[in-house]
XYZ file of N, CA and C in Angstrom:
459
model
N -6.929 8.680 14.045
C -6.016 8.622 12.918
C -6.755 7.980 11.748
N -6.540 8.506 10.555
C -7.113 7.901 9.361
C -6.468 6.535 9.139
N -7.225 5.627 8.529
C -6.726 4.280 8.240
C -7.234 3.850 6.871
N -6.510 2.912 6.281
C -6.903 2.314 5.004
C -6.706 0.810 5.116
N -7.689 0.055 4.678
C -7.601 -1.399 4.675
C -7.067 -1.858 3.327
N -6.051 -2.724 3.386
C -5.360 -3.193 2.182
C -5.228 -4.714 2.267
N -5.519 -5.387 1.163
C -5.344 -6.839 1.125
C -3.885 -7.212 1.323
N -3.695 -8.414 1.837
C -2.352 -8.986 1.933
C -2.006 -9.627 0.599
N -0.774 -9.603 0.139
C 0.455 -9.239 0.840
C 0.807 -7.762 0.787
N -0.059 -6.931 0.174
C 0.303 -5.538 -0.067
C 0.446 -4.716 1.206
N -0.392 -4.973 2.220
C -0.260 -4.254 3.489
C 1.100 -4.528 4.119
N 1.521 -5.781 4.104
C 2.824 -6.124 4.674
C 3.959 -5.541 3.847
N 3.822 -5.520 2.538
C 4.874 -4.918 1.705
C 5.058 -3.438 2.033
N 3.973 -2.742 2.349
C 4.096 -1.352 2.797
C 4.771 -1.318 4.157
N 4.308 -2.161 5.076
C 4.827 -2.164 6.444
C 6.334 -2.408 6.498
N 6.830 -3.301 5.659
C 8.263 -3.634 5.701
C 9.102 -2.697 4.833
N 8.464 -1.676 4.260
C 9.192 -0.658 3.515
C 9.512 -1.005 2.083
N 8.868 -2.032 1.544
C 9.154 -2.470 0.170
C 8.189 -1.884 -0.863
N 7.059 -1.352 -0.417
C 6.041 -0.797 -1.322
C 5.797 0.649 -0.920
N 5.980 1.559 -1.869
C 5.831 2.983 -1.594
C 4.468 3.534 -2.008
N 3.865 2.972 -3.048
C 2.603 3.489 -3.572
C 1.497 2.455 -3.429
N 0.337 2.898 -2.968
C -0.866 2.079 -2.941
C -1.782 2.616 -4.031
N -2.161 1.771 -4.990
C -2.984 2.235 -6.101
C -4.463 2.033 -5.788
N -5.228 3.031 -6.159
C -6.668 3.041 -5.919
C -7.380 3.627 -7.126
N -8.691 3.373 -7.212
C -9.488 3.934 -8.298
C -9.985 5.332 -7.945
N -9.750 5.760 -6.723
C -10.301 7.024 -6.249
C -9.239 7.924 -5.632
N -9.510 9.207 -5.731
C -8.645 10.278 -5.241
C -8.977 10.597 -3.790
N -7.967 10.972 -3.032
C -8.208 11.520 -1.701
C -7.437 12.827 -1.569
N -8.013 13.766 -0.858
C -7.336 15.023 -0.557
C -6.641 14.962 0.795
N -6.852 13.856 1.524
C -6.228 13.717 2.839
C -4.717 13.568 2.692
N -3.982 14.251 3.560
C -2.530 14.094 3.685
C -2.229 14.027 5.168
N -1.328 13.136 5.541
C -0.960 13.028 6.951
C -0.790 11.588 7.371
N -0.730 11.377 8.680
C -0.530 10.043 9.236
C -1.685 9.139 8.851
N -1.334 7.886 8.541
C -2.355 6.911 8.146
C -1.962 5.537 8.675
N -2.931 4.847 9.245
C -2.718 3.471 9.713
C -2.934 2.528 8.537
N -2.033 1.571 8.384
C -2.135 0.564 7.331
C -2.743 -0.687 7.962
N -3.953 -0.990 7.556
C -4.701 -2.126 8.105
C -4.662 -3.284 7.108
N -4.221 -4.437 7.570
C -4.198 -5.644 6.748
C -5.574 -6.294 6.817
N -6.203 -6.424 5.669
C -7.526 -7.041 5.591
C -7.466 -8.509 6.005
N -8.615 -9.109 6.151
C -8.678 -10.538 6.446
C -8.518 -11.381 5.194
N -8.412 -10.711 4.038
C -8.256 -11.414 2.769
C -6.792 -11.402 2.338
N -6.315 -12.575 1.949
C -4.952 -12.722 1.436
C -5.044 -13.182 -0.014
N -4.339 -12.499 -0.892
C -4.246 -12.923 -2.289
C -3.131 -13.966 -2.351
N -3.500 -15.229 -2.106
C -2.497 -16.297 -2.010
C -1.735 -16.486 -3.316
N -2.395 -16.296 -4.436
C -1.715 -16.438 -5.729
C -0.596 -15.403 -5.875
N -0.868 -14.153 -5.491
C 0.155 -13.111 -5.593
C 1.304 -13.371 -4.629
N 1.019 -13.965 -3.486
C 2.077 -14.264 -2.509
C 3.109 -15.232 -3.074
N 2.716 -16.036 -4.040
C 3.608 -17.036 -4.620
C 4.290 -16.562 -5.899
N 3.967 -15.354 -6.368
C 4.607 -14.834 -7.576
C 5.867 -14.065 -7.205
N 6.791 -14.008 -8.155
C 8.007 -13.211 -7.964
C 7.755 -11.806 -8.480
N 8.295 -10.808 -7.826
C 9.265 -10.827 -6.733
C 8.646 -10.845 -5.339
N 7.305 -10.877 -5.259
C 6.652 -10.808 -3.954
C 7.094 -11.945 -3.042
N 7.109 -13.161 -3.550
C 7.477 -14.329 -2.731
C 8.856 -14.148 -2.108
N 9.843 -13.763 -2.921
C 11.210 -13.602 -2.426
C 11.328 -12.486 -1.393
N 10.645 -11.382 -1.640
C 10.716 -10.254 -0.700
C 10.076 -10.619 0.625
N 8.907 -11.254 0.587
C 8.279 -11.689 1.832
C 9.196 -12.647 2.590
N 9.797 -13.590 1.866
C 10.696 -14.569 2.495
C 11.881 -13.883 3.164
N 12.447 -12.876 2.518
C 13.580 -12.130 3.102
C 13.217 -11.516 4.445
N 11.943 -11.196 4.627
C 11.487 -10.561 5.859
C 10.797 -11.553 6.805
N 10.892 -12.852 6.490
C 10.347 -13.873 7.380
C 8.871 -14.171 7.211
N 8.297 -13.786 6.087
C 6.875 -14.017 5.860
C 6.631 -15.039 4.766
N 5.532 -15.765 4.943
C 4.977 -16.655 3.925
C 3.474 -16.412 3.937
N 2.801 -17.004 2.987
C 1.362 -16.792 2.880
C 0.632 -17.179 4.174
N 1.153 -18.143 4.919
C 0.445 -18.621 6.107
C 0.776 -17.880 7.400
N 1.692 -16.897 7.367
C 1.957 -16.156 8.608
C 1.817 -14.640 8.435
N 1.161 -14.209 7.367
C 0.899 -12.781 7.199
C -0.174 -12.348 8.198
N 0.024 -11.225 8.867
C -1.012 -10.752 9.793
C -2.268 -10.347 9.026
N -3.410 -10.655 9.605
C -4.690 -10.322 8.971
C -5.613 -9.690 10.013
N -6.485 -8.798 9.554
C -7.433 -8.164 10.457
C -6.757 -7.329 11.515
N -5.635 -6.691 11.141
C -4.844 -5.920 12.104
C -4.187 -4.717 11.443
N -3.970 -3.682 12.229
C -3.149 -2.568 11.777
C -1.702 -3.031 11.911
N -0.933 -2.905 10.820
C 0.434 -3.433 10.782
C 1.499 -2.357 10.613
N 1.082 -1.123 10.319
C 2.057 -0.045 10.118
C 1.382 1.313 10.251
N 2.225 2.300 10.486
C 1.818 3.695 10.437
C 2.695 4.341 9.373
N 2.085 5.139 8.521
C 2.828 5.810 7.454
C 2.325 7.247 7.336
N 2.951 7.981 6.448
C 2.459 9.303 6.086
C 1.945 9.227 4.656
N 0.701 9.593 4.452
C 0.163 9.713 3.101
C 0.609 11.081 2.604
N 1.676 11.082 1.803
C 2.331 12.319 1.399
C 1.696 12.954 0.174
N 1.164 12.140 -0.731
C 0.608 12.685 -1.962
C -0.310 11.649 -2.606
N -1.159 12.123 -3.490
C -2.051 11.276 -4.257
C -1.881 11.692 -5.710
N -1.253 10.838 -6.505
C -0.885 11.190 -7.873
C -1.753 10.449 -8.879
N -2.107 11.138 -9.939
C -2.886 10.554 -11.015
C -1.970 9.741 -11.922
N -2.388 8.530 -12.259
C -1.653 7.727 -13.232
C -2.037 8.263 -14.612
N -1.068 8.893 -15.269
C -1.326 9.532 -16.566
C -1.152 8.566 -17.728
N -0.129 7.723 -17.641
C 0.212 6.847 -18.759
C 0.984 5.653 -18.221
N 0.799 4.503 -18.856
C 1.553 3.315 -18.468
C 2.101 2.628 -19.706
N 3.153 1.851 -19.472
C 3.733 1.025 -20.522
C 4.041 -0.321 -19.879
N 3.122 -1.281 -20.042
C 3.280 -2.593 -19.407
C 4.515 -3.330 -19.897
N 4.855 -3.160 -21.157
C 6.015 -3.858 -21.712
C 7.298 -3.430 -21.003
N 7.437 -2.136 -20.753
C 8.631 -1.618 -20.074
C 8.436 -1.503 -18.568
N 7.253 -1.856 -18.084
C 6.915 -1.765 -16.665
C 7.218 -0.377 -16.112
N 6.548 0.610 -16.670
C 6.709 1.980 -16.201
C 5.353 2.677 -16.202
N 5.135 3.493 -15.185
C 3.933 4.317 -15.097
C 4.365 5.749 -14.833
N 3.670 6.680 -15.434
C 3.952 8.092 -15.246
C 2.824 8.697 -14.416
N 3.189 9.298 -13.278
C 2.233 9.848 -12.341
C 2.394 11.356 -12.285
N 1.306 12.067 -12.012
C 1.433 13.515 -11.883
C 0.460 14.066 -10.856
N 0.880 15.192 -10.251
C 0.041 15.940 -9.319
C 0.620 17.335 -9.184
N -0.179 18.330 -9.462
C 0.210 19.732 -9.294
C 1.578 20.035 -9.896
N 1.777 19.642 -11.135
C 3.028 19.940 -11.826
C 4.161 18.971 -11.545
N 4.008 18.118 -10.570
C 5.027 17.115 -10.233
C 4.802 15.890 -11.105
N 5.865 15.376 -11.709
C 5.784 14.155 -12.506
C 6.732 13.130 -11.892
N 6.253 11.934 -11.698
C 7.025 10.857 -11.086
C 6.885 9.608 -11.938
N 7.954 8.842 -12.030
C 7.911 7.555 -12.723
C 7.931 6.441 -11.691
N 7.174 5.403 -11.969
C 7.209 4.178 -11.172
C 7.684 3.082 -12.103
N 8.723 2.363 -11.677
C 9.312 1.322 -12.513
C 9.586 0.051 -11.707
N 9.823 -1.020 -12.443
C 10.334 -2.264 -11.858
C 9.427 -2.879 -10.821
N 10.029 -3.232 -9.692
C 9.309 -3.952 -8.636
C 8.121 -3.142 -8.139
N 8.298 -1.854 -7.938
C 7.178 -1.027 -7.463
C 6.011 -1.097 -8.450
N 6.311 -1.142 -9.721
C 5.274 -1.273 -10.753
C 4.519 -2.594 -10.575
N 5.255 -3.657 -10.238
C 4.644 -4.977 -10.039
C 3.713 -5.004 -8.826
N 3.907 -4.081 -7.884
C 3.140 -4.074 -6.641
C 1.830 -3.289 -6.730
N 1.504 -2.727 -7.889
C 0.294 -1.922 -7.973
C -0.468 -2.160 -9.255
N -1.594 -1.494 -9.360
C -2.435 -1.561 -10.548
C -2.362 -0.178 -11.196
N -1.371 -0.017 -12.047
C -1.100 1.271 -12.686
C -1.787 1.315 -14.040
N -2.991 1.822 -14.038
C -3.768 1.990 -15.252
C -4.131 3.469 -15.334
N -4.023 4.047 -16.520
C -4.335 5.468 -16.689
C -5.698 5.786 -16.081
N -5.736 6.867 -15.306
C -6.965 7.287 -14.649
C -7.078 6.844 -13.205
N -6.228 5.899 -12.780
C -6.218 5.470 -11.381
C -5.311 6.414 -10.588
N -5.199 6.185 -9.292
C -4.401 7.042 -8.422
C -3.380 6.227 -7.645
N -2.221 6.827 -7.448
C -1.145 6.210 -6.663
C -0.961 7.041 -5.395
N -1.234 6.432 -4.265
C -1.106 7.096 -2.980
C 0.312 6.890 -2.492
N 1.046 7.966 -2.333
C 2.453 7.883 -1.938
C 2.574 7.787 -0.418
N 3.109 6.661 0.037
C 3.294 6.406 1.465
C 4.764 6.619 1.823
N 5.031 7.560 2.720
C 6.396 7.810 3.177
C 6.466 7.532 4.677
N 7.658 7.586 5.230
C 7.856 7.398 6.678
C 7.137 6.155 7.191
N 7.222 5.071 6.434
C 6.530 3.837 6.819
C 7.229 3.203 8.020
N 6.445 2.833 9.027
C 6.999 2.179 10.218
C 6.119 0.999 10.588
N 6.712 -0.178 10.570
C 5.993 -1.394 10.948
C 5.758 -1.388 12.453
N 4.581 -1.863 12.855
C 4.269 -2.015 14.272
C 3.822 -3.449 14.516
N 3.838 -3.863 15.777
C 3.258 -5.157 16.112
C 1.777 -5.107 15.746
N 1.259 -6.159 15.116
C -0.143 -6.131 14.675
C -1.116 -5.822 15.814
N -2.022 -4.884 15.550
C -3.066 -4.502 16.500
C -4.402 -4.881 15.873
N -5.092 -5.882 16.434
C -6.366 -6.308 15.858
C -7.344 -5.135 15.711
N -7.970 -5.077 14.559
C -8.956 -4.018 14.285
C -9.856 -4.475 13.151
N -11.085 -4.009 13.185
C -12.020 -4.285 12.106
C -11.756 -3.279 10.989
N -11.624 -3.761 9.769
C -11.378 -2.872 8.642
C -12.663 -2.392 7.996
N -12.513 -1.361 7.185
C -13.646 -0.765 6.483
C -13.202 -0.359 5.079
N -14.160 -0.096 4.218
C -13.851 0.426 2.896
C -13.583 1.919 3.005
N -12.830 2.426 1.995
C -12.459 3.847 1.929
C -11.585 4.215 3.137
N -11.419 5.496 3.407
C -10.677 5.923 4.598
C -11.604 5.832 5.801
N -11.044 5.434 6.930
C -11.839 5.323 8.141
C -10.994 5.753 9.332
N -11.642 6.003 10.459
C -10.947 6.457 11.666
C -10.547 5.262 12.521
N -9.274 5.237 12.898
C -8.769 4.193 13.792
C -8.328 4.858 15.083
N -8.834 4.346 16.191
C -8.495 4.878 17.500
C -7.762 3.805 18.288
N -6.523 4.077 18.672
C -5.774 3.107 19.470
C -4.688 3.846 20.226
N -4.788 3.853 21.515
C -3.801 4.550 22.340
C -2.500 3.783 22.483
N -2.499 2.496 22.128
C -1.302 1.684 22.356
C -0.167 2.043 21.426
N -0.423 2.765 20.335
C 0.657 3.154 19.428
C 0.912 4.664 19.500
N 0.423 5.301 20.527
C 0.601 6.741 20.649
C 2.065 7.156 20.670
N 2.951 6.286 21.115
C 4.372 6.619 21.183
C 5.174 6.043 20.054
N 4.532 5.813 18.910
C 5.242 5.182 17.787
C 6.262 6.138 17.174
N 6.481 7.274 17.551
C 7.592 8.122 17.104
C 7.717 8.338 15.617
N 6.665 8.702 14.959
C 6.748 9.014 13.531
C 6.652 10.500 13.317
């Protein structure tokens, strides 16, 4: 299964269903199941900012109990959209792919780096799993683990 390593708290925000888009500087043509791997790095400053702090707290997380170095969710990478335009004042980004135009606003906007020319990877069917220790890598990588074969996604 393809996997992507994401810094905390963003990996957990995807796992708990609060973050739909992962922003990257690069495009991928891959679509399908993807393992969400929480890096060993935690952005402690972001964990204490709102609305991230409140959302993590609602789900029982704080900066000191976020899983690290583990696969924490399985999702579907449904689309990869180009960030066409942003308006930081109104907290809105306009994304497009193959004639489809999508807006990202509010909290979701706060969870990503929406700058024109970057890409928003749309994660659907997100399902949190018990953390499975794994070594992360840059870019997309292959994750092999039979223990989640019955995750029903």
